[in-house]
Coordinates of C-alpha atoms in Angstrom, one line a residue:
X1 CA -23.1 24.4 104.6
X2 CA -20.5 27.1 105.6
X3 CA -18.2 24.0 105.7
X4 CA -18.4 22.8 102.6
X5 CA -18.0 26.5 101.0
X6 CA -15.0 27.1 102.9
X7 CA -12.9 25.1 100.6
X8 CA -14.2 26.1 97.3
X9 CA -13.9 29.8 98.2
X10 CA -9.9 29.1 99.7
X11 CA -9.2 27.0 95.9
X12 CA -10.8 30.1 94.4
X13 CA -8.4 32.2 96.6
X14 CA -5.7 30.2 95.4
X15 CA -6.4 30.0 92.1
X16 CA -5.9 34.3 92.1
X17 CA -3.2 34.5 94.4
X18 CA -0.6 31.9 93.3
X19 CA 0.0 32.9 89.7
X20 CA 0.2 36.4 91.3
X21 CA 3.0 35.7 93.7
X22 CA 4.5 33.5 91.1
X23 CA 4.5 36.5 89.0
X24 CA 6.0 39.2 91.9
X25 CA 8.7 36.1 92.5
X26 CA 9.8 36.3 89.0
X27 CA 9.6 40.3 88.7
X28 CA 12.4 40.3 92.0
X29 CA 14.4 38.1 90.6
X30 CA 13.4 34.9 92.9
X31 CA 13.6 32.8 89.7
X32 CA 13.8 32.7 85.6
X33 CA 12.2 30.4 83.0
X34 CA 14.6 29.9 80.0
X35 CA 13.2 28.6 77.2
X36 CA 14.4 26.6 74.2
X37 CA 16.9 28.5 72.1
X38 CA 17.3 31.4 74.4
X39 CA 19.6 33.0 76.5
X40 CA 19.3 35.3 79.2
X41 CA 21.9 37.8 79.9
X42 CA 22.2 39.6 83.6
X43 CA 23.6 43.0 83.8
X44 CA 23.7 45.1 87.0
X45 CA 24.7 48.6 87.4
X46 CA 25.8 48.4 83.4
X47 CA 28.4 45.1 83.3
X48 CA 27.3 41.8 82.8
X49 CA 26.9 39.5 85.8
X50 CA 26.3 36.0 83.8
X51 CA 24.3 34.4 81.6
X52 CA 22.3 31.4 81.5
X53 CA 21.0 29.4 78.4
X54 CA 20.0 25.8 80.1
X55 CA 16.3 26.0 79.2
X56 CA 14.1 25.3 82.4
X57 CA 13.5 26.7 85.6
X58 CA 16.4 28.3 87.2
X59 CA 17.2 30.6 90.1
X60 CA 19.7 33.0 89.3
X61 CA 20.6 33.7 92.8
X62 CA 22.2 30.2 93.3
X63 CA 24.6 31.6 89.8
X64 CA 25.3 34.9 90.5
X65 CA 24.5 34.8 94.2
X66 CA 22.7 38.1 96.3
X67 CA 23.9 39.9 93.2
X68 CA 20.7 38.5 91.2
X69 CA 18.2 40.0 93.5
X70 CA 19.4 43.4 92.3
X71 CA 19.0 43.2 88.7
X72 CA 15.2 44.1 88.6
X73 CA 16.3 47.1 90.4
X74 CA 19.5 48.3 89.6
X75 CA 20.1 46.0 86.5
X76 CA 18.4 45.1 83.1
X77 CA 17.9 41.7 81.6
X78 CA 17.9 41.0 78.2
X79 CA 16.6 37.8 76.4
X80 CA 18.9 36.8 73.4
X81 CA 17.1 34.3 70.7
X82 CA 19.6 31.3 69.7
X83 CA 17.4 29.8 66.8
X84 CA 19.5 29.4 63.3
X85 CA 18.2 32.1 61.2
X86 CA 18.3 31.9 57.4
X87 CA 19.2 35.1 55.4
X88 CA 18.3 35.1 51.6
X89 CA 20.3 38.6 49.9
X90 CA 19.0 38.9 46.2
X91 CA 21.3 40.8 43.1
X92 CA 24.8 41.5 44.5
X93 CA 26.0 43.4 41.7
X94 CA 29.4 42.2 40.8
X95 CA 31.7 42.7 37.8
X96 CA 33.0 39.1 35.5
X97 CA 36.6 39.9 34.3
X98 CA 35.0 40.3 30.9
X99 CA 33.0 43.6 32.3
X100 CA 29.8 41.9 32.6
X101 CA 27.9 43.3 35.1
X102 CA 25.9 40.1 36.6
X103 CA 23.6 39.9 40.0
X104 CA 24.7 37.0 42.7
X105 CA 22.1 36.2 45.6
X106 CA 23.8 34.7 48.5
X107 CA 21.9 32.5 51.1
X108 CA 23.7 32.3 54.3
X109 CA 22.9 30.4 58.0
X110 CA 23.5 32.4 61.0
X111 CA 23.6 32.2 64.7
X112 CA 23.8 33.6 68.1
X113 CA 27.0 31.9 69.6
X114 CA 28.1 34.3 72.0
X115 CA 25.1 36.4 73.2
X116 CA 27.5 39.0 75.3
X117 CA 29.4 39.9 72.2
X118 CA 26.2 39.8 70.3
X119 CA 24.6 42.4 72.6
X120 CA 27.5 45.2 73.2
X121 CA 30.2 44.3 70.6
X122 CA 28.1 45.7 67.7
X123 CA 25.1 48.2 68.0
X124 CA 23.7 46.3 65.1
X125 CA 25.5 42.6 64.5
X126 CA 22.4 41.5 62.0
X127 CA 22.5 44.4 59.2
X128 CA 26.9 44.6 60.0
X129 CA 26.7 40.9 59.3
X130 CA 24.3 41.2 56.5
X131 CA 26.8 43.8 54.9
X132 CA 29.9 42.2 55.6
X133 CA 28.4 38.9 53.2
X134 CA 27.6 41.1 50.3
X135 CA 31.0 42.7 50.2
X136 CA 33.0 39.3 50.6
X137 CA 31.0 38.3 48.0
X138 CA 31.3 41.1 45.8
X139 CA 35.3 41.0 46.2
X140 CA 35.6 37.6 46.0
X141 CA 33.2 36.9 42.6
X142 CA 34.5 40.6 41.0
X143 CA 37.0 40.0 38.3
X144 CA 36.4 36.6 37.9
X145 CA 35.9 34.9 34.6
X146 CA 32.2 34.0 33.5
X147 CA 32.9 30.6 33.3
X148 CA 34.2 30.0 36.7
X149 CA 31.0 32.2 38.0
X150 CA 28.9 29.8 36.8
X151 CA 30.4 26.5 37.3
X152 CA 31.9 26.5 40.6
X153 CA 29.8 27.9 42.8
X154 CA 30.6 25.7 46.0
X155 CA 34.0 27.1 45.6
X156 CA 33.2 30.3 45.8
X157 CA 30.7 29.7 49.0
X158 CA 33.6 28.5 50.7
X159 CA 35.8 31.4 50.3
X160 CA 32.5 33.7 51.1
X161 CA 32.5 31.8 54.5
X162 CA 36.1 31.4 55.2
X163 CA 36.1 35.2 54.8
X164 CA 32.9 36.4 56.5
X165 CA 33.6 34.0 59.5
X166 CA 36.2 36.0 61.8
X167 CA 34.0 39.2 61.9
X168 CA 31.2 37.2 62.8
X169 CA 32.4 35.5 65.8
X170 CA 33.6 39.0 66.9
X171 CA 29.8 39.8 67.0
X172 CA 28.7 36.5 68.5
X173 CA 27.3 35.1 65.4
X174 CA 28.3 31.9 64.2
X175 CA 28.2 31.4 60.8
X176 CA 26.4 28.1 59.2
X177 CA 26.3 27.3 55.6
X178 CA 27.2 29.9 52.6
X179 CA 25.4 29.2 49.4
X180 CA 25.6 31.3 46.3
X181 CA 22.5 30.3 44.6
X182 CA 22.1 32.2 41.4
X183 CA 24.1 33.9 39.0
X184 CA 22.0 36.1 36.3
X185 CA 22.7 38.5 33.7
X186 CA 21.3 42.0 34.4
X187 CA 22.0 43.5 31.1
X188 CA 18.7 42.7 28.8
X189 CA 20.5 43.0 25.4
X190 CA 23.5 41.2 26.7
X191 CA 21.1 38.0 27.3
X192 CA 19.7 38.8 24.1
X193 CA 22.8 38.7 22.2
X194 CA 24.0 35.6 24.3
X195 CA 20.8 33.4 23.8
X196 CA 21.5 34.4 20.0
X197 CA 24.8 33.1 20.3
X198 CA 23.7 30.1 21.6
X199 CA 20.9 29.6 19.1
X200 CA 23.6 30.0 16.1
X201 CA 26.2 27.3 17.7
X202 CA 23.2 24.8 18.5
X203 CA 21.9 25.1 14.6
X204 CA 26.2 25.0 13.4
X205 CA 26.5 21.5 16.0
X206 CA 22.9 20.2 14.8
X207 CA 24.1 20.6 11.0
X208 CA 27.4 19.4 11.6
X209 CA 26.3 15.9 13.0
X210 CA 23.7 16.0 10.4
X211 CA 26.4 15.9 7.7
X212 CA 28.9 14.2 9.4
X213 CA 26.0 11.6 9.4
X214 CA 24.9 12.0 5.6
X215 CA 29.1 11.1 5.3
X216 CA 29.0 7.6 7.7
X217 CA 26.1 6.9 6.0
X218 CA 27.5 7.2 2.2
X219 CA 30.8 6.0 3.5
X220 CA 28.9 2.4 4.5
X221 CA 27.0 2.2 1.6
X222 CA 29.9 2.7 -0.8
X223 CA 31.9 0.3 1.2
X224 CA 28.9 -2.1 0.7
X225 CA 28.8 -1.7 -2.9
X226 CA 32.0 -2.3 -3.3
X227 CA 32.5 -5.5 -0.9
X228 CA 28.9 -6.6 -3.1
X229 CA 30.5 -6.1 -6.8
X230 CA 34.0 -7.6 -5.3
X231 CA 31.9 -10.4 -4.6
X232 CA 30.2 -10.7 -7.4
X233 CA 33.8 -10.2 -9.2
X234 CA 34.6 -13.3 -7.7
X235 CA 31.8 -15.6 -8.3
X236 CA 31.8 -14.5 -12.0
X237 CA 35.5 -15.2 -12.3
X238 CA 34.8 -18.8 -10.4
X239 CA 32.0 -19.7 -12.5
X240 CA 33.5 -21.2 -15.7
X241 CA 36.1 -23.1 -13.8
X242 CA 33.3 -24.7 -12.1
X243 CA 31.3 -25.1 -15.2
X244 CA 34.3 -26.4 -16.8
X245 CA 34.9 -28.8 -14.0
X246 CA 31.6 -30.1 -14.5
X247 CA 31.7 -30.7 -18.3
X248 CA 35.0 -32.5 -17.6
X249 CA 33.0 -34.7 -15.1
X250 CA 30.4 -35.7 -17.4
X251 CA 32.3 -36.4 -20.5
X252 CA 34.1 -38.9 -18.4
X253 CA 31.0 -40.6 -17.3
X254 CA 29.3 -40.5 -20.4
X255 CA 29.8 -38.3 -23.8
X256 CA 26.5 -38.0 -25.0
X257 CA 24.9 -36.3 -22.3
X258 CA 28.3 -33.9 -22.9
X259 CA 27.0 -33.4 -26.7
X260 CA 23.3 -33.0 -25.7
X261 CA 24.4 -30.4 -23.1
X262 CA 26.7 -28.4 -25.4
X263 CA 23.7 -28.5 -28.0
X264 CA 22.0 -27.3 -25.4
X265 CA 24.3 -24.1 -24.4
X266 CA 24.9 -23.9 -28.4
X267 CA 20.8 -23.3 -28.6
X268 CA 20.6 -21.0 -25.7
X269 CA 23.1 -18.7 -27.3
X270 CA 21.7 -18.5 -30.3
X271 CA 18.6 -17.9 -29.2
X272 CA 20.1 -15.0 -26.9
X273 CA 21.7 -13.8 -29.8
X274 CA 18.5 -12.7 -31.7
X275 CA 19.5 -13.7 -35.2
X276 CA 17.6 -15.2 -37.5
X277 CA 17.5 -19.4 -37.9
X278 CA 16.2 -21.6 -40.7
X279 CA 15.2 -24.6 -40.4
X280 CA 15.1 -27.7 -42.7
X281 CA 14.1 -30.7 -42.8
X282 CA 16.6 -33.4 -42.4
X283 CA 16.2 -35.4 -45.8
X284 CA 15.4 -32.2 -47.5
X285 CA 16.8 -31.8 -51.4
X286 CA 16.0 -28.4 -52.1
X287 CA 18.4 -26.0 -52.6
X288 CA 18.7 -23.3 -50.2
X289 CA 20.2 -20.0 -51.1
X290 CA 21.7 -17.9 -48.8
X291 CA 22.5 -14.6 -48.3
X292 CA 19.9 -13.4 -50.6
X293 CA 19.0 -12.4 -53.8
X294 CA 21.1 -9.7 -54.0

């Protein structure tokens, strides 16, 4: 019975006592767990002794040699997150170069490339960092012309990076992507007065193509017309040649269907005409008056 406790009660012993020496090896010094996106920077008696950034289990006497075991006592270590951090700054006041006053908000990647530099260069790299942006992008965008504000915005970005980036790396920040992202009035009654602006030029476009329109369209159909009574010109003016052709045809072939047509053409004029027609019989002898009585 004893026998078969002893084990249990030395894994229970175990189970106490190793994370506890694990623990008092890591307090001296013994070793270090980095972790992902981290580095660890070793300083003894107030200068830096190395740094390490391989994530993993590492033993920081086999870098620095006897030096390491030190640091817990004489030294200080300091853990430096490397994770890309995103920075979002909202209404950067700026100036167009027609005195508009106009807020910018700036979105800018960031991160620790040098974690030395990043610790003692700058007592504090994130808000000197954070500053630096909003006034390169307050003297880059001041002065410029509205138009250009609002259109070319990668531009701009560019020349926001390409001027925020030396200081940076001085701090042991590297910087990632620059973005202006908005461009807004401030002034109330100036986007009043604007969206009025706009309101009038859209209803002077929308007439304008209405009329220019109403024009194409009259333009076509008094084209039409025209092409239509030039065409009708023309068949008019064709028609008694071909009539005439015709009659020419049939009194060659045979006259009396020539007289029974022109007695026909001689009736349907006169009965066009309206006027008055009286008839008589063929072996009539009466005498007929005309003209009247008077």
């Amino acid at each position: 019975m004893d026998m078969a406790i002893g084990p249990i009660i030395g894994f229970i012993i175990g189970l106490l006592y190793v994370p506890l020496l694990l623990g008092i090896a890591r307090a001296l010094g013994l070793y270090a767990i980095v972790r992902e996106r981290e580095a660890q920077v070793f300083t003894l008696f107030g200068k830096v002794i190395g740094t390490l950034e391989e994530p993993g289990i590492r033993f920081p006497i086999g870098y620095f040699g006897v030096k390491a075991l030190l640091v817990p006592f004489f030294g200080k270590l300091y853990r430096v997150p490397t994770t890309l951090r995103q920075h979002y700054q909202r209404d950067q006041m700026v100036n167009s170069e027609e005195g508009t006053p106009m807020g910018v908000g700036i979105w800018y990647e960031m991160q620790v490339s040098d974690p030395v530099s990043y610790l003692f260069s700058n007592a504090n790299p994130e808000g000197s960092l954070q500053a630096n942006v909003a006034s390169s992008t307050i003297s880059t965008l001041s002065n410029l012309e509205m138009d250009k504000m609002l259109e070319d915005r990668h531009q701009l970005s560019r020349r926001v990076r390409a001027a925020v980036s030396p200081l940076s790396e001085q701090w042991g920040y590297k910087l990632g992507s620059v973005y202006i992202r908005k461009v807004a009035f401030t002034d109330r009654q100036m986007v009043d007065n604007i969206t009025e602006k706009v309101v009038k030029r859209l209803v002077q476009v929308t007439s304008a193509m209405k009329q220019d329109g109403e024009n194409r369209v009259g333009l076509i159909k008094s084209e039409t017309a025209y092409k239509v009574s030039q065409k009708m010109a023309e068949a008019a003016a064709a028609r008694p040649a071909i009539v005439g052709e015709a009659l020419n045809s049939i009194a060659e072939r045979d006259p009396e269907v020539l007289d029974a047509v022109m007695e026909v053409m001689e009736t349907e004029q006169l009965i066009s005409s309206g006027a008055e027609v009286d008839v008589l019989p063929r072996n009539s002898e009466i005498l007929v008056q005309l003209g009247g009585s008077g």
